[in-house]
């Protein structure tokens, strides 16, 4: 930038009467602190806790890194501009760098969520070939593509698309309306429907799978109960009938999915496991005999266990996606409308509010993890032992 341009920029800024926005400054500083602390804890928890070293959480770490970079590289300059009532008083090259990082990191966030949805779809649809504990080549490609594509969407700003004639140096924004539309479509309006369709397909498949599994289990338990009663009637009159497995004592009509998971596939030794390690007719007819499972049954049981685990793991992800859509949809709608309808009068206060709302999303994700994920919650409590139990309810398990 030449000296003449610098003088012109300073003259333009000096013509604006600056009203300092102290509430924006205070809120911005608190938001930056919350984002940094929360997302650093997310990264540390996955790095140090063995139970959290899963492929899904590696994607969550990638999302947390995008939020951290946003808090470090973008928010300080944005808060500074908001403190000066939206007036940009710094170098325009710095403004272009801010716009580049803003577009790239916001795009990386939604691409990370899209990558998570693809990864979850594979985990639910093909559980036997899915590796939960180690990142494989497919997941490395997804993670790499997330950041490469985000950089590609933001790269036009780096190459000077913001340098338009008669640029207002008192305002830092994306100047090319065609680029605003292009980046909004690439960053939001295309990935979001794909992500939502994948989640809808996953939940529809999981619902059908659960209904079929629950019906099959109930039929098996009813048959097992009859066989147990028949076996008990054959014992000597003085003898006591063998105890029924706890799952059969329950009201079959009121069995919850959690009970089904625990009773059908127990992970530790239990009275039910001792009597019957699988709800099959032959096993419950002879409760003292060890079950003989063939290879096909082992594969079915493994698939059922994985599907049950993935169903639980997906509880937190729709909340993360919902929070992201709630926070960022107004931003992209408003900015796209400004680019399409140049004559539309959209108040600057509306633009500021939707931008703040988008940035707030970076602080929400760690809170969502602590509420819905047991392991994340345990780790967070090590660092924040005084956190009220109402903020981290024990009943909300992942």
Coordinates of N, CA and C in Angstrom, one line a residue, residues 181-349:
X181 N -21.5 -14.5 -2.7 CA -22.4 -15.6 -3.1 C -21.7 -16.9 -3.2
X182 N -20.6 -16.9 -4.0 CA -19.8 -18.1 -4.2 C -19.4 -18.7 -2.9
X183 N -18.8 -18.0 -2.0 CA -18.3 -18.5 -0.7 C -19.4 -19.0 0.1
X184 N -20.6 -18.3 0.1 CA -21.7 -18.8 0.9 C -22.3 -20.1 0.4
X185 N -22.3 -20.2 -0.9 CA -22.8 -21.5 -1.5 C -21.9 -22.6 -1.2
X186 N -20.6 -22.4 -1.4 CA -19.6 -23.5 -1.1 C -19.5 -23.8 0.4
X187 N -19.6 -22.8 1.2 CA -19.3 -23.0 2.7 C -20.5 -23.4 3.4
X188 N -21.7 -23.1 2.9 CA -22.9 -23.3 3.8 C -24.1 -24.0 3.0
X189 N -24.5 -23.4 1.9 CA -25.7 -23.8 1.3 C -25.6 -25.2 0.5
X190 N -24.4 -25.6 0.2 CA -24.3 -26.9 -0.4 C -24.0 -28.0 0.7
X191 N -23.0 -27.8 1.6 CA -22.7 -28.8 2.6 C -23.8 -29.1 3.6
X192 N -24.6 -28.1 4.0 CA -25.6 -28.3 5.0 C -26.7 -29.3 4.5
X193 N -27.3 -29.1 3.3 CA -28.3 -30.1 2.9 C -27.7 -31.5 2.8
X194 N -26.5 -31.7 2.3 CA -25.8 -33.0 2.3 C -25.7 -33.6 3.7
X195 N -25.3 -32.8 4.6 CA -25.1 -33.2 6.0 C -26.4 -33.6 6.6
X196 N -27.4 -32.8 6.4 CA -28.8 -33.2 7.0 C -29.3 -34.4 6.3
X197 N -29.1 -34.6 5.0 CA -29.7 -35.8 4.4 C -28.9 -37.1 4.9
X198 N -27.6 -37.0 5.2 CA -26.9 -38.1 5.7 C -27.4 -38.4 7.1
X199 N -27.6 -37.4 7.9 CA -28.1 -37.7 9.3 C -29.5 -38.3 9.3
X200 N -30.4 -37.8 8.4 CA -31.7 -38.3 8.3 C -31.7 -39.8 7.9
X201 N -30.8 -40.1 6.9 CA -30.7 -41.5 6.5 C -30.2 -42.4 7.6
X202 N -29.2 -41.8 8.4 CA -28.7 -42.6 9.5 C -29.7 -42.9 10.5
X203 N -30.5 -41.9 10.9 CA -31.5 -42.1 12.0 C -32.6 -42.9 11.5
X204 N -33.0 -42.8 10.2 CA -34.0 -43.7 9.7 C -33.6 -45.2 9.8
X205 N -32.3 -45.4 9.4 CA -31.8 -46.8 9.4 C -31.7 -47.3 10.8
X206 N -31.2 -46.4 11.7 CA -31.0 -46.9 13.1 C -32.4 -47.2 13.8
X207 N -33.4 -46.4 13.4 CA -34.7 -46.6 14.0 C -35.3 -47.9 13.5
X208 N -35.2 -48.2 12.2 CA -35.6 -49.5 11.7 C -34.9 -50.7 12.4
X209 N -33.6 -50.5 12.5 CA -32.7 -51.5 13.1 C -33.1 -51.8 14.6
X210 N -33.4 -50.7 15.3 CA -33.8 -50.8 16.7 C -35.1 -51.5 16.9
X211 N -36.1 -51.1 16.0 CA -37.4 -51.8 16.1 C -37.3 -53.3 15.8
X212 N -36.6 -53.6 14.8 CA -36.4 -55.1 14.4 C -35.7 -55.8 15.5
X213 N -34.7 -55.2 16.1 CA -33.9 -55.9 17.1 C -34.7 -56.0 18.4
X214 N -35.5 -55.0 18.7 CA -36.3 -55.1 19.9 C -37.4 -56.1 19.8
X215 N -38.1 -56.2 18.6 CA -39.1 -57.2 18.4 C -38.5 -58.6 18.4
X216 N -37.4 -58.8 17.8 CA -36.7 -60.1 17.8 C -36.4 -60.5 19.3
X217 N -35.9 -59.6 20.0 CA -35.5 -59.9 21.4 C -36.7 -60.3 22.3
X218 N -37.8 -59.5 22.1 CA -39.0 -59.8 22.9 C -39.5 -61.2 22.5
X219 N -39.5 -61.6 21.2 CA -40.0 -62.9 20.8 C -39.1 -64.0 21.4
X220 N -37.8 -63.7 21.4 CA -36.8 -64.7 22.0 C -37.0 -64.9 23.5
X221 N -37.3 -63.7 24.2 CA -37.5 -63.8 25.6 C -38.8 -64.5 26.0
X222 N -39.8 -64.3 25.2 CA -41.0 -65.0 25.5 C -40.9 -66.5 25.3
X223 N -40.2 -66.9 24.2 CA -39.9 -68.4 24.0 C -39.0 -68.9 25.1
X224 N -38.0 -68.1 25.5 CA -37.1 -68.6 26.6 C -37.9 -68.8 27.9
X225 N -38.8 -67.9 28.2 CA -39.5 -68.0 29.4 C -40.4 -69.2 29.5
X226 N -41.0 -69.6 28.3 CA -41.8 -70.8 28.3 C -40.9 -72.0 28.5
X227 N -39.7 -72.0 27.9 CA -38.8 -73.2 28.0 C -38.3 -73.3 29.4
X228 N -38.0 -72.1 30.0 CA -37.5 -72.2 31.4 C -38.6 -72.7 32.3
X229 N -39.9 -72.3 32.1 CA -40.9 -72.8 33.0 C -41.1 -74.4 32.7
X230 N -41.0 -74.8 31.5 CA -41.1 -76.2 31.2 C -39.9 -77.0 31.8
X231 N -38.7 -76.4 31.8 CA -37.6 -77.1 32.4 C -37.8 -77.2 33.9
X232 N -38.3 -76.1 34.5 CA -38.5 -76.1 36.0 C -39.6 -77.1 36.4
X233 N -40.6 -77.4 35.5 CA -41.6 -78.4 35.9 C -41.1 -79.8 35.9
X234 N -40.0 -80.0 35.2 CA -39.4 -81.4 35.2 C -38.5 -81.7 36.4
X235 N -38.2 -80.7 37.2 CA -37.4 -80.9 38.3 C -38.1 -81.6 39.5
X236 N -37.5 -82.3 40.4 CA -38.1 -82.9 41.6 C -39.1 -81.9 42.3
X237 N -40.1 -82.5 42.8 CA -41.1 -81.6 43.5 C -40.5 -80.8 44.7
X238 N -39.5 -81.4 45.3 CA -38.9 -80.7 46.4 C -37.9 -79.7 46.0
X239 N -37.5 -79.7 44.8 CA -36.5 -78.8 44.3 C -37.1 -77.4 44.0
X240 N -36.2 -76.4 43.9 CA -36.7 -75.1 43.5 C -36.4 -74.8 42.1
X241 N -37.2 -74.2 41.3 CA -37.0 -73.9 39.9 C -35.8 -72.9 39.8
X242 N -35.0 -73.1 38.7 CA -33.9 -72.2 38.5 C -34.4 -70.8 38.4
X243 N -33.6 -69.8 38.9 CA -34.0 -68.4 38.7 C -34.0 -68.0 37.3
X244 N -35.0 -67.2 36.9 CA -35.1 -66.7 35.6 C -34.1 -65.5 35.4
X245 N -33.5 -65.4 34.2 CA -32.7 -64.2 34.0 C -33.4 -62.9 34.3
X246 N -32.7 -61.9 34.8 CA -33.4 -60.7 35.2 C -34.2 -60.0 34.0
X247 N -33.7 -60.2 32.8 CA -34.4 -59.6 31.7 C -35.8 -60.1 31.5
X248 N -36.0 -61.4 31.8 CA -37.3 -62.1 31.7 C -38.3 -61.6 32.7
X249 N -37.8 -61.3 33.9 CA -38.6 -60.8 35.0 C -39.2 -59.5 34.7
X250 N -38.7 -58.7 33.8 CA -39.2 -57.4 33.5 C -40.5 -57.5 32.7
X251 N -41.2 -56.5 32.8 CA -42.4 -56.4 31.9 C -42.0 -56.3 30.5
X252 N -42.3 -57.2 29.6 CA -41.8 -57.2 28.3 C -42.4 -56.0 27.5
X253 N -43.5 -55.5 27.9 CA -44.1 -54.4 27.2 C -43.4 -53.1 27.5
X254 N -42.7 -53.1 28.6 CA -42.1 -51.8 29.1 C -40.6 -51.8 29.0
X255 N -40.0 -52.7 28.3 CA -38.5 -52.7 28.2 C -38.0 -51.5 27.4
X256 N -37.1 -50.8 28.0 CA -36.5 -49.7 27.3 C -35.3 -50.1 26.4
X257 N -34.9 -49.3 25.5 CA -33.8 -49.6 24.7 C -32.5 -49.8 25.5
X258 N -32.4 -49.0 26.5 CA -31.2 -49.1 27.4 C -31.1 -50.5 28.0
X259 N -32.3 -51.0 28.5 CA -32.3 -52.3 29.1 C -32.0 -53.4 28.0
X260 N -32.5 -53.2 26.8 CA -32.3 -54.1 25.7 C -30.8 -54.2 25.5
X261 N -30.1 -53.1 25.4 CA -28.7 -53.1 25.1 C -28.0 -53.9 26.2
X262 N -28.3 -53.6 27.5 CA -27.6 -54.2 28.6 C -27.9 -55.7 28.7
X263 N -29.2 -56.1 28.5 CA -29.6 -57.4 28.7 C -29.2 -58.3 27.5
X264 N -29.3 -57.8 26.3 CA -28.9 -58.6 25.2 C -27.5 -58.8 25.0
X265 N -26.7 -57.8 25.3 CA -25.2 -57.9 25.1 C -24.5 -57.4 26.4
X266 N -24.5 -58.1 27.5 CA -23.9 -57.7 28.7 C -22.4 -57.7 28.5
X267 N -21.7 -56.7 29.0 CA -20.3 -56.6 28.9 C -19.5 -57.2 30.1
X268 N -20.1 -57.5 31.2 CA -19.4 -58.0 32.3 C -20.2 -59.2 32.9
X269 N -19.6 -59.9 33.8 CA -20.3 -61.1 34.4 C -21.5 -60.6 35.2
X270 N -22.6 -61.2 35.0 CA -23.8 -60.9 35.7 C -24.7 -62.1 35.8
X271 N -25.7 -62.1 36.7 CA -26.5 -63.3 36.9 C -27.1 -63.7 35.5
X272 N -27.5 -62.8 34.7 CA -28.1 -63.1 33.4 C -27.0 -63.8 32.5
X273 N -25.8 -63.2 32.6 CA -24.8 -63.8 31.8 C -24.4 -65.2 32.2
X274 N -24.4 -65.4 33.5 CA -24.0 -66.7 34.1 C -25.0 -67.7 33.7
X275 N -26.3 -67.4 33.6 CA -27.3 -68.3 33.2 C -27.4 -68.5 31.7
X276 N -27.3 -67.4 31.0 CA -27.5 -67.4 29.6 C -26.8 -66.3 28.9
X277 N -25.8 -66.6 28.2 CA -24.9 -65.6 27.6 C -25.5 -65.1 26.3
X278 N -26.6 -65.6 25.8 CA -27.2 -65.1 24.6 C -28.7 -65.5 24.7
X279 N -29.6 -64.6 24.3 CA -31.0 -64.9 24.3 C -31.4 -65.9 23.2
X280 N -31.0 -67.1 23.3 CA -31.4 -68.1 22.3 C -32.1 -69.2 23.0
X281 N -32.9 -70.0 22.2 CA -33.7 -71.0 22.8 C -32.9 -72.1 23.5
X282 N -31.9 -72.6 22.8 CA -31.1 -73.7 23.4 C -30.4 -73.3 24.7
X283 N -30.0 -72.0 24.8 CA -29.2 -71.6 25.9 C -30.1 -71.5 27.1
X284 N -31.3 -70.9 27.0 CA -32.2 -70.7 28.1 C -32.9 -72.0 28.5
X285 N -33.0 -73.0 27.6 CA -33.5 -74.3 28.0 C -32.5 -75.0 28.9
X286 N -31.2 -74.7 28.8 CA -30.2 -75.4 29.6 C -29.3 -74.3 30.2
X287 N -29.8 -73.6 31.2 CA -29.1 -72.4 31.7 C -27.8 -72.7 32.3
X288 N -27.4 -73.9 32.7 CA -26.1 -74.2 33.2 C -25.1 -74.5 32.2
X289 N -25.5 -74.6 30.9 CA -24.5 -75.1 29.9 C -24.0 -73.9 29.1
X290 N -22.7 -73.9 28.8 CA -22.1 -72.8 28.1 C -22.6 -72.8 26.6
X291 N -22.8 -71.6 26.1 CA -23.4 -71.4 24.8 C -22.3 -71.7 23.7
X292 N -22.7 -72.2 22.7 CA -21.8 -72.5 21.5 C -22.3 -71.6 20.4
X293 N -21.5 -70.6 20.1 CA -21.8 -69.6 19.1 C -21.0 -69.9 17.8
X294 N -21.6 -70.0 16.7 CA -20.9 -70.1 15.5 C -20.4 -68.8 14.9
X295 N -19.7 -68.8 13.8 CA -19.1 -67.6 13.3 C -20.1 -66.6 12.9
X296 N -21.2 -67.1 12.3 CA -22.3 -66.1 11.9 C -22.9 -65.4 13.0
X297 N -23.2 -66.1 14.2 CA -23.7 -65.5 15.3 C -22.8 -64.5 15.9
X298 N -21.5 -64.8 15.9 CA -20.5 -63.8 16.4 C -20.5 -62.5 15.6
X299 N -20.6 -62.7 14.3 CA -20.6 -61.5 13.5 C -21.9 -60.7 13.7
X300 N -23.0 -61.3 13.9 CA -24.3 -60.6 14.2 C -24.2 -59.9 15.5
X301 N -23.6 -60.6 16.5 CA -23.6 -60.0 17.8 C -22.6 -58.8 17.8
X302 N -21.5 -58.9 17.1 CA -20.6 -57.8 17.0 C -21.2 -56.6 16.3
X303 N -22.0 -56.9 15.2 CA -22.7 -55.8 14.5 C -23.7 -55.1 15.4
X304 N -24.4 -55.9 16.2 CA -25.4 -55.3 17.1 C -24.7 -54.4 18.1
X305 N -23.6 -54.9 18.7 CA -22.9 -54.1 19.7 C -22.4 -52.8 19.1
X306 N -21.8 -52.9 17.9 CA -21.3 -51.7 17.2 C -22.4 -50.7 16.9
X307 N -23.5 -51.2 16.4 CA -24.7 -50.4 16.0 C -25.2 -49.7 17.3
X308 N -25.3 -50.4 18.4 CA -25.8 -49.8 19.6 C -24.9 -48.7 20.1
X309 N -23.6 -49.0 20.0 CA -22.6 -48.0 20.4 C -22.6 -46.7 19.5
X310 N -22.8 -47.0 18.2 CA -22.9 -45.8 17.3 C -24.1 -45.0 17.5
X311 N -25.2 -45.7 17.9 CA -26.5 -45.0 18.2 C -26.3 -44.1 19.4
X312 N -25.6 -44.5 20.4 CA -25.3 -43.7 21.5 C -24.4 -42.6 21.2
X313 N -23.4 -42.9 20.4 CA -22.4 -41.8 20.0 C -23.0 -40.7 19.2
X314 N -24.1 -41.0 18.5 CA -24.7 -40.0 17.6 C -25.6 -39.0 18.4
X315 N -25.8 -39.3 19.7 CA -26.7 -38.4 20.4 C -26.2 -36.9 20.4
X316 N -24.9 -36.8 20.6 CA -24.3 -35.4 20.7 C -24.2 -34.7 19.4
X317 N -24.0 -35.5 18.3 CA -23.7 -34.9 17.0 C -24.9 -34.1 16.4
X318 N -26.1 -34.5 16.5 CA -27.2 -33.7 16.0 C -27.3 -32.4 16.8
X319 N -27.0 -32.4 18.1 CA -27.0 -31.2 18.9 C -26.0 -30.2 18.4
X320 N -24.8 -30.7 18.1 CA -23.7 -29.9 17.6 C -24.1 -29.3 16.2
X321 N -24.7 -30.1 15.3 CA -25.1 -29.6 14.0 C -26.3 -28.6 14.2
X322 N -27.2 -28.9 15.1 CA -28.3 -28.0 15.3 C -27.9 -26.7 15.8
X323 N -26.9 -26.7 16.7 CA -26.4 -25.4 17.3 C -25.7 -24.6 16.2
X324 N -24.9 -25.3 15.3 CA -24.2 -24.7 14.3 C -25.2 -24.0 13.3
X325 N -26.2 -24.7 12.9 CA -27.2 -24.2 12.0 C -28.0 -23.0 12.6
X326 N -28.3 -23.1 13.9 CA -29.0 -22.0 14.5 C -28.1 -20.7 14.6
X327 N -26.8 -20.9 14.8 CA -25.9 -19.8 14.9 C -25.5 -19.2 13.6
X328 N -25.3 -20.0 12.6 CA -24.7 -19.5 11.3 C -25.7 -19.3 10.2
X329 N -26.9 -19.9 10.3 CA -27.9 -19.7 9.2 C -28.2 -18.2 9.0
X330 N -28.6 -17.5 10.1 CA -28.9 -16.0 9.9 C -27.7 -15.2 9.3
X331 N -26.5 -15.6 9.6 CA -25.3 -14.9 9.1 C -25.3 -15.1 7.6
X332 N -25.4 -16.3 7.1 CA -25.2 -16.5 5.7 C -26.5 -16.0 4.9
X333 N -27.6 -16.1 5.5 CA -28.8 -15.5 4.8 C -28.7 -14.0 4.7
X334 N -28.3 -13.3 5.7 CA -28.2 -11.9 5.7 C -27.1 -11.4 4.7
X335 N -25.9 -12.1 4.8 CA -24.9 -11.6 3.9 C -25.1 -12.0 2.4
X336 N -25.8 -13.1 2.2 CA -26.2 -13.4 0.8 C -27.2 -12.4 0.3
X337 N -28.2 -12.0 1.1 CA -29.2 -11.1 0.7 C -28.5 -9.7 0.4
X338 N -27.5 -9.3 1.2 CA -26.8 -8.1 0.9 C -26.1 -8.1 -0.5
X339 N -25.6 -9.3 -0.8 CA -24.8 -9.4 -2.1 C -25.8 -9.5 -3.2
X340 N -26.9 -10.2 -3.1 CA -27.9 -10.3 -4.2 C -28.7 -9.0 -4.4
X341 N -29.1 -8.4 -3.3 CA -29.9 -7.2 -3.4 C -29.1 -6.0 -2.9
X342 N -28.4 -5.4 -3.8 CA -27.6 -4.3 -3.4 C -28.4 -3.1 -3.0
X343 N -29.6 -2.9 -3.4 CA -30.5 -1.8 -3.0 C -31.2 -2.0 -1.7
X344 N -31.2 -3.3 -1.2 CA -31.8 -3.5 0.1 C -31.1 -2.9 1.2
X345 N -31.9 -2.2 2.1 CA -31.3 -1.5 3.2 C -31.3 -2.5 4.5
X346 N -30.2 -3.1 4.7 CA -30.1 -4.0 5.9 C -29.3 -3.2 6.9
X347 N -29.9 -2.9 8.1 CA -29.2 -2.1 9.1 C -27.8 -2.8 9.5
X348 N -26.9 -2.0 9.8 CA -25.6 -2.5 10.2 C -25.7 -3.2 11.5
X349 N -26.6 -2.9 12.4 CA -26.8 -3.5 13.6 C -27.3 -5.0 13.4

